[in-house]
């Protein structure tokens, strides 16, 4: 009889672990409380599915900040090139975009997921949807509540008990909970004395106290080709003005440092260079020309090419101590709070990394492993989130295999 492995969470991490263990000949069962698997992965596909990044591996690994040493062995075991080869094996060729980011040619997750699920099915892996994991019973068996199909009544009385030789938790973080990763598991692991770092939003937008006039005119408009700086770190990119604040790729890249400033000091300042390719002197020269009958706004637009929302931003956060050219090179925007975790691309926090051994097994719960975004690590957007999750999924299978072979179960 093959050993039975239970994987809870049918996101990219759980599915990758399932594939590897299925290939090793284990009897694999995946459980998820949603009616269909990998909902967050599919939503990531709506943005083109930035699956990994092509930059040199040292640079790549540095994106994980203080979690670099933790993540490194998994990415060494299953690298960005391995991930691209794996996509190709599922019929999804990938390409490197101009920013170095890697995408499937289809720019979607759904074709890849379809073929992947078929592969898992062919390996004999069983996917049990509508199963909400609730913990362990007194005999250490896993307990689940089963649901009727979505839209029907939640039947909370229906408890299912499953024995497993090893369990992999792949339950995700706390962002976009409606897609399944609702962090309900924190109570279960907390009760088992697993140290959990509180969740906070990562790759998120931030609240700004815009004037009524500014937000009514410019909410929903982008600030393009800007340079954003926080705490000495600068990134080129763009940002989107929203009713409540500011978000978008450039902001996400700085979100960890902005969030940490807000936590520490209660305030954070974002500086935006609206014309990063022009020096102050060049801008001063252009703006010293006679204005004629142009309005101030028209004059600035004609001589700098700034968009209306960028010009209004200068009035919104006017600084009389500095020249107009200097202000174009640095508008300081006070940020008051991160946007809610429900809208963040990812989350920081989760299982303290010290709770896991090198094989990703929970030291206090032998035979139970954890992978993916439910562990405390974070990374900017750019494909780093999915790569680390896939790599942990591929790596944990080796750890489980070693554990089973070494434990004479
Ligand atoms: C809008 C958006 C866009 C994104 N775009 C990108 C991108 O382009 N590139 C990138 O690298 N990353 C992207 N990400 C992040 C990426 O999708 C996640 O990091 C990744 O899905 C995490 O995988 P995971 O397997 O750890 O968890 P998840 O994908 O969150 O899967 C966890 C699974 O566990 C299930 N589950 C949770 N609790 C229970 C329970 N108690 N019982 C049973 N099942 C449970 C959930 O239903 C879910 O299916 C994006 C995220 C969002 C929200």
XYZ file of N, CA and C in Angstrom, residues 68-161:
282
model
N 15.868 35.877 2.778
C 16.672 35.312 1.674
C 17.280 33.956 2.037
N 17.898 33.864 3.214
C 18.571 32.605 3.587
C 17.570 31.456 3.707
N 16.361 31.802 4.137
C 15.321 30.781 4.283
C 14.868 30.277 2.903
N 14.666 31.215 1.976
C 14.106 30.871 0.653
C 15.155 30.213 -0.264
N 16.421 30.601 -0.074
C 17.477 30.209 -1.022
C 17.514 28.706 -1.353
N 17.499 27.817 -0.357
C 17.599 26.392 -0.727
C 16.461 25.918 -1.618
N 15.290 26.491 -1.451
C 14.143 26.044 -2.250
C 14.287 26.509 -3.701
N 14.784 27.743 -3.849
C 14.951 28.263 -5.217
C 16.155 27.598 -5.886
N 17.127 27.211 -5.080
C 18.263 26.475 -5.649
C 17.767 25.117 -6.146
N 16.865 24.524 -5.403
C 16.322 23.202 -5.763
C 15.395 23.276 -6.980
N 14.645 24.363 -7.088
C 13.697 24.521 -8.215
C 13.782 25.986 -8.645
N 14.598 26.234 -9.663
C 15.006 27.591 -10.026
C 14.008 28.230 -10.997
N 14.192 29.520 -11.278
C 13.359 30.155 -12.312
C 13.427 29.409 -13.652
N 14.602 28.912 -14.025
C 14.702 28.143 -15.290
C 13.901 26.846 -15.195
N 13.969 26.198 -14.028
C 13.185 24.967 -13.843
C 11.687 25.267 -13.967
N 11.291 26.417 -13.423
C 9.869 26.769 -13.474
C 9.433 27.009 -14.924
N 10.301 27.661 -15.687
C 9.959 27.917 -17.097
C 9.890 26.600 -17.879
N 10.820 25.691 -17.563
C 10.800 24.385 -18.249
C 9.531 23.612 -17.875
N 9.136 23.758 -16.618
C 7.920 23.080 -16.154
C 6.685 23.646 -16.895
N 6.634 24.966 -17.041
C 5.522 25.589 -17.793
C 5.479 25.009 -19.213
N 6.669 24.913 -19.819
C 6.740 24.393 -21.184
C 6.241 22.951 -21.233
N 6.569 22.187 -20.191
C 6.128 20.779 -20.169
C 4.604 20.695 -20.093
N 3.976 21.798 -19.673
C 2.505 21.826 -19.638
C 1.956 22.545 -20.879
N 2.837 22.761 -21.855
C 2.400 23.368 -23.127
C 2.350 24.881 -23.085
N 2.897 25.499 -22.015
C 2.861 26.954 -21.898
C 4.269 27.531 -22.045
N 4.574 28.007 -23.241
C 5.878 28.624 -23.435
C 5.893 29.963 -22.692
N 7.049 30.332 -22.128
C 7.146 31.613 -21.424
C 8.070 32.556 -22.199
N 7.984 33.830 -21.906
C 8.896 34.791 -22.519
C 9.304 35.841 -21.487
N 10.430 36.508 -21.768
C 10.936 37.547 -20.864
C 10.461 38.893 -21.378
N 9.715 39.626 -20.570
C 9.251 40.959 -20.958
C 10.378 41.976 -20.863
N 10.105 43.206 -21.288
C 11.164 44.222 -21.343
C 11.734 44.516 -19.941
N 10.945 44.308 -18.906
C 11.420 44.585 -17.543
C 12.195 43.402 -16.950
N 12.313 42.308 -17.731
C 12.979 41.110 -17.206
C 11.999 40.143 -16.566
N 10.741 40.581 -16.405
C 9.732 39.685 -15.816
C 9.363 38.588 -16.813
N 8.995 37.421 -16.276
C 8.675 36.278 -17.138
C 7.166 36.009 -17.098
N 6.593 35.830 -18.280
C 5.155 35.581 -18.411
C 4.925 34.378 -19.330
N 3.802 33.658 -19.166
C 3.451 32.680 -20.197
C 2.984 33.431 -21.446
N 3.227 32.844 -22.606
C 2.858 33.537 -23.850
C 1.369 33.841 -23.912
N 0.569 32.990 -23.270
C -0.886 33.205 -23.299
C -1.301 34.359 -22.390
N -0.364 34.819 -21.520
C -0.660 35.874 -20.542
C -1.784 35.488 -19.583
N -1.996 34.202 -19.417
C -3.100 33.749 -18.572
C -2.654 32.585 -17.704
N -3.423 32.329 -16.634
C -3.147 31.158 -15.797
C -4.043 29.982 -16.183
N -5.199 30.284 -16.784
C -6.198 29.215 -16.958
C -5.741 28.071 -17.874
N -5.074 28.314 -19.025
C -4.672 27.145 -19.830
C -3.665 26.269 -19.087
N -2.741 26.920 -18.386
C -1.731 26.170 -17.631
C -2.402 25.353 -16.525
N -3.318 25.972 -15.803
C -3.988 25.267 -14.701
C -4.783 24.073 -15.224
N -5.448 24.272 -16.377
C -6.256 23.185 -16.953
C -5.392 21.958 -17.227
N -4.269 22.177 -17.917
C -3.397 21.043 -18.265
C -2.771 20.438 -17.010
N -2.472 21.319 -16.051
C -1.842 20.864 -14.807
C -2.802 19.951 -14.045
N -4.055 20.360 -13.925
C -5.034 19.535 -13.195
C -5.220 18.184 -13.886
N -5.133 18.199 -15.208
C -5.263 16.929 -15.938
C -4.067 16.025 -15.599
N -2.887 16.648 -15.554
C -1.695 15.865 -15.208
C -1.840 15.255 -13.813
N -2.333 16.042 -12.876
C -2.497 15.545 -11.500
C -3.506 14.397 -11.462
N -4.568 14.570 -12.232
C -5.587 13.519 -12.302
C -4.976 12.236 -12.889
N -4.178 12.400 -13.949
C -3.543 11.234 -14.578
C -2.581 10.531 -13.615
N -2.038 11.302 -12.668
C -1.129 10.701 -11.677
C -1.907 9.990 -10.566
N -3.219 10.074 -10.628
C -4.050 9.400 -9.624
C -4.281 10.234 -8.372
N -3.980 11.522 -8.470
C -4.148 12.411 -7.303
C -5.614 12.813 -7.195
N -6.155 12.793 -5.980
C -7.573 13.123 -5.809
C -7.707 14.520 -5.211
N -8.541 15.323 -5.844
C -8.797 16.682 -5.357
C -10.181 16.708 -4.716
N -10.224 17.047 -3.419
C -11.503 17.117 -2.704
C -11.798 18.596 -2.458
N -12.718 19.161 -3.186
C -13.069 20.571 -2.960
C -14.188 20.646 -1.923
N -14.556 21.862 -1.542
C -15.607 22.085 -0.525
C -15.298 21.381 0.802
N -14.030 21.222 1.110
C -13.611 20.633 2.383
C -12.833 21.684 3.173
N -13.416 22.132 4.264
C -12.777 23.155 5.105
C -12.045 22.469 6.252
N -10.740 22.651 6.288
C -9.941 22.010 7.334
C -10.199 22.693 8.675
N -10.462 21.887 9.719
C -10.764 22.459 11.041
C -9.753 22.054 12.116
N -8.778 21.222 11.770
C -7.752 20.877 12.752
C -7.534 19.387 12.875
N -7.260 18.942 14.086
C -7.014 17.523 14.357
C -7.955 17.060 15.475
N -8.333 15.782 15.440
C -9.126 15.258 16.568
C -8.173 14.704 17.629
N -8.713 14.056 18.651
C -7.876 13.586 19.758
C -6.896 12.504 19.349
N -7.201 11.811 18.226
C -6.280 10.771 17.734
C -5.310 11.326 16.693
N -5.235 12.635 16.601
C -4.347 13.310 15.627
C -4.763 13.078 14.173
N -6.018 12.682 13.958
C -6.511 12.587 12.574
C -6.988 13.978 12.158
N -6.900 14.249 10.839
C -7.318 15.569 10.322
C -8.833 15.646 10.279
N -9.369 16.815 10.612
C -10.827 16.974 10.560
C -11.202 18.057 9.552
N -12.271 17.796 8.831
C -12.775 18.740 7.815
C -14.274 18.884 7.973
N -14.762 20.051 7.633
C -16.212 20.209 7.475
C -16.460 20.257 5.966
N -17.480 19.566 5.512
C -17.770 19.612 4.072
C -18.929 20.551 3.818
N -18.875 21.175 2.657
C -19.900 22.146 2.279
C -20.750 21.576 1.158
N -22.000 22.049 1.052
C -22.705 21.833 -0.206
C -22.101 22.774 -1.236
N -22.479 22.671 -2.476
C -21.900 23.513 -3.516
C -22.128 24.981 -3.208
N -21.253 25.833 -3.737
C -21.332 27.269 -3.484
C -22.733 27.771 -3.810
N -23.235 28.669 -2.989
C -24.585 29.175 -3.209
C -25.582 28.402 -2.378
N -25.208 27.193 -1.950
C -26.105 26.378 -1.129
C -25.888 26.691 0.342
N -26.457 25.897 1.202
C -26.370 26.129 2.631
C -25.083 25.494 3.172
N -24.446 26.208 4.086
C -23.250 25.645 4.712
C -23.681 24.601 5.737
N -23.261 23.377 5.525
C -23.645 22.335 6.454
C -22.504 22.086 7.431
N -22.462 22.867 8.466
C -21.352 22.815 9.409
C -21.317 21.553 10.252
N -22.330 20.718 10.156
C -22.352 19.539 11.010
C -21.590 18.369 10.388
N -21.309 18.473 9.116
C -20.759 17.334 8.401
C -19.245 17.240 8.574
N -18.791 16.533 9.582
C -17.363 16.447 9.850
C -16.779 15.167 9.257
N -15.667 15.329 8.552
C -14.980 14.197 7.920
C -13.642 14.026 8.629
N -13.240 12.815 8.866
C -11.963 12.564 9.543
C -11.048 11.787 8.605
